[in-house]
């Protein structure tokens, strides 16, 4: 019989087991969505209870990538939220063009769709040769897939529409080859991309960035973890650097909101304020 109180105890024990056995700390993820994902994993792996899943966490180390995949929701799309990519194309990239070298950190890159979208934007703006994209994620599996750049061909139509809506003037098909029911992104788009594992809940500053995209990741975190990540981003950005968040995410209630000023609030694009521009501290 379903008992929410027992489920909560089991989810806490699961999180502890994962942390002690494998070193991954999910204790600061938003509790309701984490619980849903642990329950789903337990069903998918045919465990009668979450306690059954805990036993497997401890005794089946090979299960780890599958567990991380289930807990981290690596869902993405090319040119997801085209209006944001249009704003990047039309207002942010022209400002970044004044830098001789442009460093971009894409945190939580999932299976890479946003990375390739960004590479296309930079290519079309004539900036790619002096750009470096650092694409990071917690999940090794997602990173491996991102590097391959192979996706189901059924996505092509929607991605093409997104690309056009983002202001793309070519055909998205110029950037991939299709075979059977798969499409493979042009691997030249990867020439200035470094993929690496980075855990936003535990690791430190990754690079000195002019632009950070971290979209649809903080939504899964509790407030203290969101604060940690925002302060990491504030330490990683050059002064005046840009931060793009997901359209359902916001700096509204974050105490580190103070470090940033809104550049395009409707598209959740912010800039790191100079210290004297900050209201407090
Ligand atoms: C919903 S996807 C977002 C993908 C992409 N940014 C987008 O908006 O389409 C969330 C990604 O965040 C990653 N993630 C979750 N927790 C993380 C952490 N602690 N450190 C780094 N990445 C994390 C997941 O593995 C997943 O790939």
GROMACS .gro file of C-alpha atoms and ligand atoms in nm:
model
  308
    1UNK     CA    1   0.000   0.000   0.000
    2UNK     CA    2   0.122   0.349  -0.085
    3UNK     CA    3   0.249   0.530   0.226
    4UNK     CA    4   0.396   0.876   0.152
    5UNK     CA    5   0.568   0.897   0.490
    6UNK     CA    6   0.749   0.566   0.435
    7UNK     CA    7   0.836   0.676   0.080
    8UNK     CA    8   0.998   0.992   0.221
    9UNK     CA    9   1.210   0.785   0.461
   10UNK     CA   10   1.315   0.553   0.180
   11UNK     CA   11   1.402   0.842  -0.054
   12UNK     CA   12   1.622   0.996   0.220
   13UNK     CA   13   1.796   0.661   0.271
   14UNK     CA   14   1.839   0.619  -0.105
   15UNK     CA   15   2.004   0.962  -0.128
   16UNK     CA   16   2.237   0.871   0.160
   17UNK     CA   17   2.323   0.535   0.004
   18UNK     CA   18   2.404   0.697  -0.331
   19UNK     CA   19   2.620   0.957  -0.162
   20UNK     CA   20   2.811   0.713   0.061
   21UNK     CA   21   2.852   0.444  -0.207
   22UNK     CA   22   2.927   0.662  -0.512
   23UNK     CA   23   2.990   1.017  -0.383
   24UNK     CA   24   2.697   1.180  -0.567
   25UNK     CA   25   2.503   1.415  -0.340
   26UNK     CA   26   2.139   1.472  -0.436
   27UNK     CA   27   2.039   1.591  -0.088
   28UNK     CA   28   1.988   1.946  -0.213
   29UNK     CA   29   1.768   1.868  -0.509
   30UNK     CA   30   1.405   1.987  -0.495
   31UNK     CA   31   1.238   1.712  -0.283
   32UNK     CA   32   0.908   1.662  -0.469
   33UNK     CA   33   1.060   1.614  -0.816
   34UNK     CA   34   1.348   1.404  -0.677
   35UNK     CA   35   1.095   1.175  -0.507
   36UNK     CA   36   0.903   1.131  -0.834
   37UNK     CA   37   1.220   1.037  -1.017
   38UNK     CA   38   1.335   0.790  -0.750
   39UNK     CA   39   0.990   0.626  -0.756
   40UNK     CA   40   0.999   0.606  -1.135
   41UNK     CA   41   1.349   0.455  -1.131
   42UNK     CA   42   1.240   0.199  -0.877
   43UNK     CA   43   0.948   0.096  -1.104
   44UNK     CA   44   1.161   0.091  -1.419
   45UNK     CA   45   1.422  -0.126  -1.251
   46UNK     CA   46   1.145  -0.353  -1.125
   47UNK     CA   47   1.220  -0.302  -0.758
   48UNK     CA   48   0.921  -0.372  -0.531
   49UNK     CA   49   1.012  -0.081  -0.302
   50UNK     CA   50   1.267   0.202  -0.293
   51UNK     CA   51   1.447  -0.006  -0.029
   52UNK     CA   52   1.495  -0.265  -0.303
   53UNK     CA   53   1.654   0.005  -0.514
   54UNK     CA   54   1.885   0.096  -0.225
   55UNK     CA   55   2.015  -0.259  -0.215
   56UNK     CA   56   2.100  -0.234  -0.585
   57UNK     CA   57   2.268   0.107  -0.538
   58UNK     CA   58   2.498  -0.054  -0.286
   59UNK     CA   59   2.567  -0.389  -0.455
   60UNK     CA   60   2.550  -0.315  -0.830
   61UNK     CA   61   2.808  -0.047  -0.914
   62UNK     CA   62   2.745  -0.094  -1.288
   63UNK     CA   63   2.397   0.048  -1.234
   64UNK     CA   64   2.536   0.394  -1.155
   65UNK     CA   65   2.510   0.551  -1.505
   66UNK     CA   66   2.151   0.430  -1.532
   67UNK     CA   67   2.071   0.577  -1.190
   68UNK     CA   68   2.225   0.913  -1.275
   69UNK     CA   69   2.035   0.922  -1.603
   70UNK     CA   70   1.709   0.858  -1.422
   71UNK     CA   71   1.778   1.119  -1.155
   72UNK     CA   72   1.901   1.401  -1.376
   73UNK     CA   73   1.644   1.436  -1.659
   74UNK     CA   74   1.877   1.493  -1.955
   75UNK     CA   75   1.594   1.616  -2.183
   76UNK     CA   76   1.676   1.890  -2.434
   77UNK     CA   77   1.611   2.018  -2.785
   78UNK     CA   78   1.795   2.210  -3.053
   79UNK     CA   79   1.718   2.582  -3.034
   80UNK     CA   80   1.489   2.509  -2.739
   81UNK     CA   81   1.302   2.833  -2.666
   82UNK     CA   82   1.388   2.993  -3.002
   83UNK     CA   83   1.310   3.342  -2.872
   84UNK     CA   84   1.604   3.309  -2.632
   85UNK     CA   85   1.834   3.200  -2.915
   86UNK     CA   86   1.708   3.492  -3.124
   87UNK     CA   87   1.795   3.730  -2.839
   88UNK     CA   88   2.141   3.571  -2.816
   89UNK     CA   89   2.189   3.607  -3.190
   90UNK     CA   90   2.062   3.964  -3.215
   91UNK     CA   91   2.173   4.130  -2.892
   92UNK     CA   92   2.427   3.924  -2.696
   93UNK     CA   93   2.662   3.796  -2.967
   94UNK     CA   94   2.715   4.144  -3.118
   95UNK     CA   95   2.834   4.259  -2.773
   96UNK     CA   96   3.060   3.954  -2.728
   97UNK     CA   97   3.212   4.029  -3.068
   98UNK     CA   98   3.435   4.294  -2.909
   99UNK     CA   99   3.636   4.024  -2.723
  100UNK     CA  100   3.936   3.872  -2.902
  101UNK     CA  101   3.855   3.532  -2.746
  102UNK     CA  102   3.507   3.427  -2.630
  103UNK     CA  103   3.470   3.163  -2.360
  104UNK     CA  104   3.130   3.006  -2.314
  105UNK     CA  105   3.036   2.765  -2.039
  106UNK     CA  106   2.732   2.555  -2.106
  107UNK     CA  107   2.651   2.397  -1.769
  108UNK     CA  108   2.409   2.104  -1.775
  109UNK     CA  109   2.446   2.043  -2.149
  110UNK     CA  110   2.256   1.711  -2.141
  111UNK     CA  111   2.279   1.533  -2.479
  112UNK     CA  112   2.436   1.832  -2.648
  113UNK     CA  113   2.150   1.980  -2.850
  114UNK     CA  114   2.207   2.328  -2.705
  115UNK     CA  115   2.582   2.299  -2.763
  116UNK     CA  116   2.535   2.238  -3.135
  117UNK     CA  117   2.272   2.515  -3.151
  118UNK     CA  118   2.518   2.755  -2.995
  119UNK     CA  119   2.799   2.649  -3.229
  120UNK     CA  120   2.567   2.719  -3.524
  121UNK     CA  121   2.482   3.066  -3.390
  122UNK     CA  122   2.851   3.146  -3.344
  123UNK     CA  123   2.936   3.012  -3.688
  124UNK     CA  124   2.665   3.223  -3.851
  125UNK     CA  125   2.777   3.532  -3.657
  126UNK     CA  126   3.135   3.478  -3.782
  127UNK     CA  127   3.257   3.437  -3.422
  128UNK     CA  128   3.315   3.063  -3.396
  129UNK     CA  129   3.684   3.067  -3.485
  130UNK     CA  130   3.759   3.273  -3.173
  131UNK     CA  131   3.515   3.097  -2.944
  132UNK     CA  132   3.559   2.807  -2.706
  133UNK     CA  133   3.257   2.626  -2.565
  134UNK     CA  134   3.304   2.429  -2.242
  135UNK     CA  135   3.008   2.192  -2.225
  136UNK     CA  136   2.966   2.019  -1.890
  137UNK     CA  137   2.722   1.785  -1.726
  138UNK     CA  138   2.704   1.553  -1.427
  139UNK     CA  139   2.608   1.254  -1.639
  140UNK     CA  140   2.887   1.070  -1.824
  141UNK     CA  141   2.628   0.897  -2.040
  142UNK     CA  142   2.476   1.227  -2.150
  143UNK     CA  143   2.824   1.362  -2.231
  144UNK     CA  144   2.914   1.057  -2.441
  145UNK     CA  145   2.595   1.097  -2.638
  146UNK     CA  146   2.651   1.472  -2.672
  147UNK     CA  147   2.993   1.407  -2.827
  148UNK     CA  148   2.847   1.166  -3.084
  149UNK     CA  149   2.585   1.421  -3.190
  150UNK     CA  150   2.346   1.155  -3.323
  151UNK     CA  151   1.973   1.203  -3.270
  152UNK     CA  152   1.644   1.053  -3.394
  153UNK     CA  153   1.555   1.196  -3.737
  154UNK     CA  154   1.196   1.248  -3.622
  155UNK     CA  155   1.323   1.555  -3.432
  156UNK     CA  156   1.436   1.725  -3.754
  157UNK     CA  157   1.110   1.905  -3.838
  158UNK     CA  158   1.064   2.060  -3.495
  159UNK     CA  159   1.432   2.154  -3.474
  160UNK     CA  160   1.414   2.314  -3.817
  161UNK     CA  161   1.116   2.523  -3.708
  162UNK     CA  162   1.303   2.624  -3.391
  163UNK     CA  163   1.610   2.718  -3.594
  164UNK     CA  164   1.405   2.940  -3.829
  165UNK     CA  165   1.225   3.099  -3.534
  166UNK     CA  166   1.564   3.176  -3.378
  167UNK     CA  167   1.645   3.388  -3.684
  168UNK     CA  168   1.837   3.122  -3.879
  169UNK     CA  169   1.853   3.211  -4.246
  170UNK     CA  170   1.989   2.885  -4.387
  171UNK     CA  171   1.844   2.537  -4.371
  172UNK     CA  172   1.917   2.339  -4.056
  173UNK     CA  173   1.974   2.042  -4.287
  174UNK     CA  174   2.301   2.212  -4.393
  175UNK     CA  175   2.435   2.114  -4.050
  176UNK     CA  176   2.353   1.744  -4.038
  177UNK     CA  177   2.348   1.431  -4.247
  178UNK     CA  178   2.050   1.197  -4.227
  179UNK     CA  179   2.075   0.821  -4.253
  180UNK     CA  180   1.792   0.575  -4.198
  181UNK     CA  181   1.605   0.715  -3.900
  182UNK     CA  182   1.897   0.904  -3.749
  183UNK     CA  183   2.060   1.239  -3.806
  184UNK     CA  184   2.422   1.320  -3.728
  185UNK     CA  185   2.533   1.675  -3.659
  186UNK     CA  186   2.829   1.796  -3.862
  187UNK     CA  187   3.129   1.712  -3.646
  188UNK     CA  188   3.300   2.032  -3.755
  189UNK     CA  189   3.059   2.203  -3.518
  190UNK     CA  190   3.250   2.035  -3.237
  191UNK     CA  191   3.587   2.179  -3.329
  192UNK     CA  192   3.577   2.441  -3.051
  193UNK     CA  193   3.386   2.238  -2.794
  194UNK     CA  194   3.537   2.073  -2.488
  195UNK     CA  195   3.306   1.825  -2.315
  196UNK     CA  196   3.378   1.758  -1.948
  197UNK     CA  197   3.215   1.620  -1.638
  198UNK     CA  198   3.139   1.887  -1.380
  199UNK     CA  199   2.906   1.859  -1.082
  200UNK     CA  200   2.736   2.190  -1.003
  201UNK     CA  201   2.652   2.059  -0.654
  202UNK     CA  202   3.013   1.990  -0.559
  203UNK     CA  203   3.276   2.122  -0.802
  204UNK     CA  204   3.433   2.468  -0.824
  205UNK     CA  205   3.483   2.739  -1.087
  206UNK     CA  206   3.528   2.584  -1.428
  207UNK     CA  207   3.661   2.862  -1.649
  208UNK     CA  208   3.661   3.238  -1.693
  209UNK     CA  209   3.351   3.284  -1.907
  210UNK     CA  210   3.201   3.565  -2.112
  211UNK     CA  211   2.872   3.379  -2.139
  212UNK     CA  212   2.721   3.103  -1.927
  213UNK     CA  213   2.417   2.906  -2.035
  214UNK     CA  214   2.261   2.704  -1.759
  215UNK     CA  215   1.905   2.641  -1.863
  216UNK     CA  216   1.648   2.410  -1.710
  217UNK     CA  217   1.891   2.280  -1.450
  218UNK     CA  218   1.838   2.503  -1.144
  219UNK     CA  219   1.469   2.422  -1.158
  220UNK     CA  220   1.557   2.079  -1.014
  221UNK     CA  221   1.760   2.224  -0.724
  222UNK     CA  222   1.652   2.342  -0.379
  223UNK     CA  223   1.708   2.710  -0.291
  224UNK     CA  224   2.044   2.663  -0.109
  225UNK     CA  225   2.184   2.467  -0.404
  226UNK     CA  226   2.058   2.730  -0.647
  227UNK     CA  227   2.241   2.993  -0.439
  228UNK     CA  228   2.559   2.787  -0.451
  229UNK     CA  229   2.543   2.758  -0.828
  230UNK     CA  230   2.462   3.125  -0.884
  231UNK     CA  231   2.757   3.226  -0.672
  232UNK     CA  232   2.975   2.985  -0.872
  233UNK     CA  233   2.854   3.156  -1.191
  234UNK     CA  234   2.919   3.499  -1.047
  235UNK     CA  235   3.277   3.388  -0.967
  236UNK     CA  236   3.320   3.240  -1.317
  237UNK     CA  237   3.196   3.531  -1.528
  238UNK     CA  238   3.405   3.824  -1.642
  239UNK     CA  239   3.260   4.159  -1.538
  240UNK     CA  240   2.965   4.235  -1.770
  241UNK     CA  241   2.950   3.864  -1.867
  242UNK     CA  242   2.612   3.715  -1.957
  243UNK     CA  243   2.409   3.444  -1.784
  244UNK     CA  244   2.120   3.270  -1.963
  245UNK     CA  245   1.872   3.075  -1.755
  246UNK     CA  246   1.567   2.870  -1.855
  247UNK     CA  247   1.243   3.056  -1.925
  248UNK     CA  248   1.080   2.895  -1.619
  249UNK     CA  249   1.373   2.993  -1.398
  250UNK     CA  250   1.433   3.325  -1.234
  251UNK     CA  251   1.670   3.519  -1.014
  252UNK     CA  252   1.376   3.679  -0.834
  253UNK     CA  253   1.415   3.511  -0.497
  254UNK     CA  254   1.790   3.444  -0.500
  255UNK     CA  255   2.009   3.644  -0.264
  256UNK     CA  256   2.284   3.640  -0.530
  257UNK     CA  257   2.038   3.816  -0.767
  258UNK     CA  258   2.216   4.122  -0.642
  259UNK     CA  259   2.530   4.024  -0.839
  260UNK     CA  260   2.337   4.040  -1.167
  261UNK     CA  261   2.136   4.295  -1.359
  262UNK     CA  262   1.858   4.204  -1.601
  263UNK     CA  263   1.967   4.234  -1.965
  264UNK     CA  264   1.656   4.080  -2.120
  265UNK     CA  265   1.426   3.967  -1.839
  266UNK     CA  266   1.167   3.810  -2.071
  267UNK     CA  267   1.437   3.573  -2.208
  268UNK     CA  268   1.604   3.530  -1.866
  269UNK     CA  269   1.930   3.685  -1.980
  270UNK     CA  270   2.131   3.860  -1.708
  271UNK     CA  271   2.467   4.033  -1.681
  272UNK     CA  272   2.719   4.021  -1.402
  273UNK     CA  273   2.714   4.367  -1.245
  274UNK     CA  274   3.037   4.551  -1.157
  275UNK     CA  275   3.091   4.549  -0.773
  276UNK     CA  276   3.003   4.921  -0.739
  277UNK     CA  277   2.672   4.862  -0.921
  278UNK     CA  278   2.562   4.599  -0.669
  279UNK     CA  279   2.301   4.713  -0.420
  280UNK     CA  280   2.452   4.542  -0.115
  281UNK     CA  281   2.790   4.404  -0.020
  282LIG     C1  282   1.667   1.920  -1.837
  282LIG     S1  283   1.837   1.906  -1.878
  282LIG     C2  284   1.868   2.066  -1.946
  282LIG     C3  285   1.944   2.057  -2.075
  282LIG     C4  286   1.963   2.188  -2.149
  282LIG     N1  287   2.037   2.283  -2.072
  282LIG     C5  288   1.830   2.246  -2.194
  282LIG     O1  289   1.783   2.341  -2.134
  282LIG     O2  290   1.772   2.193  -2.289
  282LIG     C6  291   1.917   1.914  -1.718
  282LIG     C7  292   2.062   1.868  -1.721
  282LIG     O3  293   2.124   1.907  -1.599
  282LIG     C8  294   2.215   1.807  -1.563
  282LIG     N2  295   2.243   1.813  -1.420
  282LIG     C9  296   2.162   1.779  -1.316
  282LIG     N3  297   2.226   1.794  -1.199
  282LIG    C10  298   2.351   1.841  -1.229
  282LIG    C11  299   2.464   1.876  -1.152
  282LIG     N4  300   2.462   1.866  -1.019
  282LIG     N5  301   2.575   1.920  -1.215
  282LIG    C12  302   2.578   1.930  -1.351
  282LIG     N6  303   2.474   1.897  -1.431
  282LIG    C13  304   2.362   1.853  -1.370
  282LIG    C14  305   2.145   1.680  -1.601
  282LIG     O4  306   2.234   1.570  -1.617
  282LIG    C15  307   2.076   1.719  -1.732
  282LIG     O5  308   2.156   1.685  -1.841
   0.00000   0.00000   0.00000
